[in-house]
Amino acid sequence: MSRPLRIVMLGPPGSGKGTRAHIISELYGIPVITTGDMLREAVAKGTEYGKIAGGYMSRGELVPDEIVNGVVGERLSMSDLENGFILDGFPRSAPQAEFLDSFLEEHGLKLDHVIYVTLDDEAIVKRLSNRRSCPSCGEVYHLVSMPPKKEGVCDKCGSELVLRDDDRPSVIRNRLEVYREKTQPLLKKYRDKGLMREVPGDYPLDQLQEQLKRILG
Ligand code: AP5
């Protein structure tokens, strides 16, 4: 049996972290933990922390660290992660990175790779206004580069696709600001640890599998 693979996906909003996380998940059979999807589910269900998170998310701000660390800590303690995990959208701030370090240390675990997906701001704004997401299963499409087979309908589960609330240009600009202020400083930390693998967010979609296999070995 191959050794576990523990990966963090880093990069600005819309750079393509989720798309790559799902390709890696299929290639290596390890679960993706997407904090954005977990929080959106909590908002939709109206749970206690979902009620708090909703306002931050619709403004494009980070949900408070205590909430996100709690959600991620609970998920990382589940038993289906013995072959590893892909953290998509976590950590995004210094306190979250510290929380992850402590969790891994306490459990005698190590990160293997931090995949940093890069893309410039203009491309991000353009791309996110063409993104359509499935609110039921989380599948992501792009109206031009990755359209669903039937317009407006998820290929996987048949639900109606939506434009996310925070994919409006004014909110995207704020998400980019927040990314620069809170998340970008983490790049140095992971670069210094020798974990960073930088990939361009506009790499041809039909070549992503091969590229990721090359990087991850
Ligand atoms: P989240 O849902 O994590 O949003 P994000 O990080 O802003 O990232 P996105 O999901 O928008 O983009 P992505 O990089 O995954 O790109 P994708 O693969 O979809 O977070 C939302 C909110 O939740 C946050 O703003 C915050 O409020 C809260 N939150 C989440 N985590 C948190 C945390 N840890 N702490 C605090 N708050 C948190 O691709 C984008 C589009 O591009 C798609 O249409 C795709 O089809 C297309 N595409 C991808 N790759 C390519 C390519 N190579 N060529 C052409 N098109 C491509």
PDB file of C-alpha atoms in Angstrom, residues 2-75:
ATOM      1  CA  SER A   2       1.297   3.497  -0.879  1.00  0.00           C
ATOM      2  CA  ARG A   3       2.110   5.959   1.899  1.00  0.00           C
ATOM      3  CA  PRO A   4      -0.459   8.608   2.947  1.00  0.00           C
ATOM      4  CA  LEU A   5      -0.463  11.917   1.098  1.00  0.00           C
ATOM      5  CA  ARG A   6      -1.297  15.134   2.950  1.00  0.00           C
ATOM      6  CA  ILE A   7      -1.705  18.194   0.812  1.00  0.00           C
ATOM      7  CA  VAL A   8      -2.671  21.844   1.285  1.00  0.00           C
ATOM      8  CA  MET A   9      -4.040  23.837  -1.675  1.00  0.00           C
ATOM      9  CA  LEU A  10      -3.135  27.540  -1.497  1.00  0.00           C
ATOM     10  CA  GLY A  11      -3.846  30.370  -3.916  1.00  0.00           C
ATOM     11  CA  PRO A  12      -6.136  33.315  -4.582  1.00  0.00           C
ATOM     12  CA  PRO A  13      -9.903  32.856  -4.943  1.00  0.00           C
ATOM     13  CA  GLY A  14     -10.814  31.305  -8.267  1.00  0.00           C
ATOM     14  CA  SER A  15      -7.262  30.308  -9.179  1.00  0.00           C
ATOM     15  CA  GLY A  16      -8.350  26.677  -9.523  1.00  0.00           C
ATOM     16  CA  LYS A  17      -7.579  25.094  -6.132  1.00  0.00           C
ATOM     17  CA  GLY A  18     -10.827  23.129  -5.977  1.00  0.00           C
ATOM     18  CA  THR A  19     -10.572  21.882  -9.565  1.00  0.00           C
ATOM     19  CA  ARG A  20      -7.081  20.499  -8.892  1.00  0.00           C
ATOM     20  CA  ALA A  21      -8.001  19.148  -5.451  1.00  0.00           C
ATOM     21  CA  HIS A  22     -10.724  17.001  -7.033  1.00  0.00           C
ATOM     22  CA  ILE A  23      -8.382  15.690  -9.742  1.00  0.00           C
ATOM     23  CA  ILE A  24      -5.820  14.709  -7.083  1.00  0.00           C
ATOM     24  CA  SER A  25      -8.575  13.108  -5.016  1.00  0.00           C
ATOM     25  CA  GLU A  26      -9.600  10.889  -7.938  1.00  0.00           C
ATOM     26  CA  LEU A  27      -6.011  10.049  -8.846  1.00  0.00           C
ATOM     27  CA  TYR A  28      -4.920   9.044  -5.334  1.00  0.00           C
ATOM     28  CA  GLY A  29      -8.224   8.117  -3.676  1.00  0.00           C
ATOM     29  CA  ILE A  30      -7.957  10.618  -0.824  1.00  0.00           C
ATOM     30  CA  PRO A  31     -10.730  12.913   0.488  1.00  0.00           C
ATOM     31  CA  VAL A  32     -10.884  16.644  -0.203  1.00  0.00           C
ATOM     32  CA  ILE A  33     -11.714  18.883   2.757  1.00  0.00           C
ATOM     33  CA  THR A  34     -13.095  22.126   1.326  1.00  0.00           C
ATOM     34  CA  THR A  35     -13.752  24.662   4.071  1.00  0.00           C
ATOM     35  CA  GLY A  36     -15.793  26.862   1.691  1.00  0.00           C
ATOM     36  CA  ASP A  37     -18.186  23.962   0.923  1.00  0.00           C
ATOM     37  CA  MET A  38     -18.452  22.986   4.602  1.00  0.00           C
ATOM     38  CA  LEU A  39     -19.290  26.560   5.564  1.00  0.00           C
ATOM     39  CA  ARG A  40     -21.785  26.974   2.693  1.00  0.00           C
ATOM     40  CA  GLU A  41     -23.508  23.773   3.847  1.00  0.00           C
ATOM     41  CA  ALA A  42     -23.713  25.124   7.408  1.00  0.00           C
ATOM     42  CA  VAL A  43     -25.192  28.383   6.100  1.00  0.00           C
ATOM     43  CA  ALA A  44     -27.767  26.499   4.004  1.00  0.00           C
ATOM     44  CA  LYS A  45     -28.757  24.338   6.999  1.00  0.00           C
ATOM     45  CA  GLY A  46     -28.937  27.401   9.273  1.00  0.00           C
ATOM     46  CA  THR A  47     -26.725  25.826  11.949  1.00  0.00           C
ATOM     47  CA  GLU A  48     -25.441  27.974  14.805  1.00  0.00           C
ATOM     48  CA  TYR A  49     -22.060  28.660  13.243  1.00  0.00           C
ATOM     49  CA  GLY A  50     -23.632  28.819   9.748  1.00  0.00           C
ATOM     50  CA  LYS A  51     -25.633  31.828  10.909  1.00  0.00           C
ATOM     51  CA  ILE A  52     -22.440  33.596  11.949  1.00  0.00           C
ATOM     52  CA  ALA A  53     -20.425  32.509   8.878  1.00  0.00           C
ATOM     53  CA  GLY A  54     -23.002  33.643   6.274  1.00  0.00           C
ATOM     54  CA  GLY A  55     -22.434  37.377   6.755  1.00  0.00           C
ATOM     55  CA  TYR A  56     -18.642  37.101   6.497  1.00  0.00           C
ATOM     56  CA  MET A  57     -18.881  34.951   3.372  1.00  0.00           C
ATOM     57  CA  SER A  58     -21.289  37.198   1.498  1.00  0.00           C
ATOM     58  CA  ARG A  59     -18.925  40.147   2.106  1.00  0.00           C
ATOM     59  CA  GLY A  60     -15.917  38.113   0.954  1.00  0.00           C
ATOM     60  CA  GLU A  61     -14.265  38.218   4.379  1.00  0.00           C
ATOM     61  CA  LEU A  62     -12.714  35.342   6.276  1.00  0.00           C
ATOM     62  CA  VAL A  63     -14.955  33.554   8.759  1.00  0.00           C
ATOM     63  CA  PRO A  64     -13.421  33.910  12.283  1.00  0.00           C
ATOM     64  CA  ASP A  65     -10.519  31.545  12.942  1.00  0.00           C
ATOM     65  CA  GLU A  66     -12.130  29.935  16.048  1.00  0.00           C
ATOM     66  CA  ILE A  67     -15.085  28.755  13.953  1.00  0.00           C
ATOM     67  CA  VAL A  68     -13.039  27.464  11.024  1.00  0.00           C
ATOM     68  CA  ASN A  69     -10.413  25.798  13.222  1.00  0.00           C
ATOM     69  CA  GLY A  70     -13.208  24.049  15.124  1.00  0.00           C
ATOM     70  CA  VAL A  71     -14.821  22.761  11.927  1.00  0.00           C
ATOM     71  CA  VAL A  72     -11.526  21.595  10.433  1.00  0.00           C
ATOM     72  CA  GLY A  73     -10.300  20.026  13.681  1.00  0.00           C
ATOM     73  CA  GLU A  74     -13.479  17.965  13.876  1.00  0.00           C
ATOM     74  CA  ARG A  75     -13.155  16.852  10.236  1.00  0.00           C
TER      75      ARG A  75
END
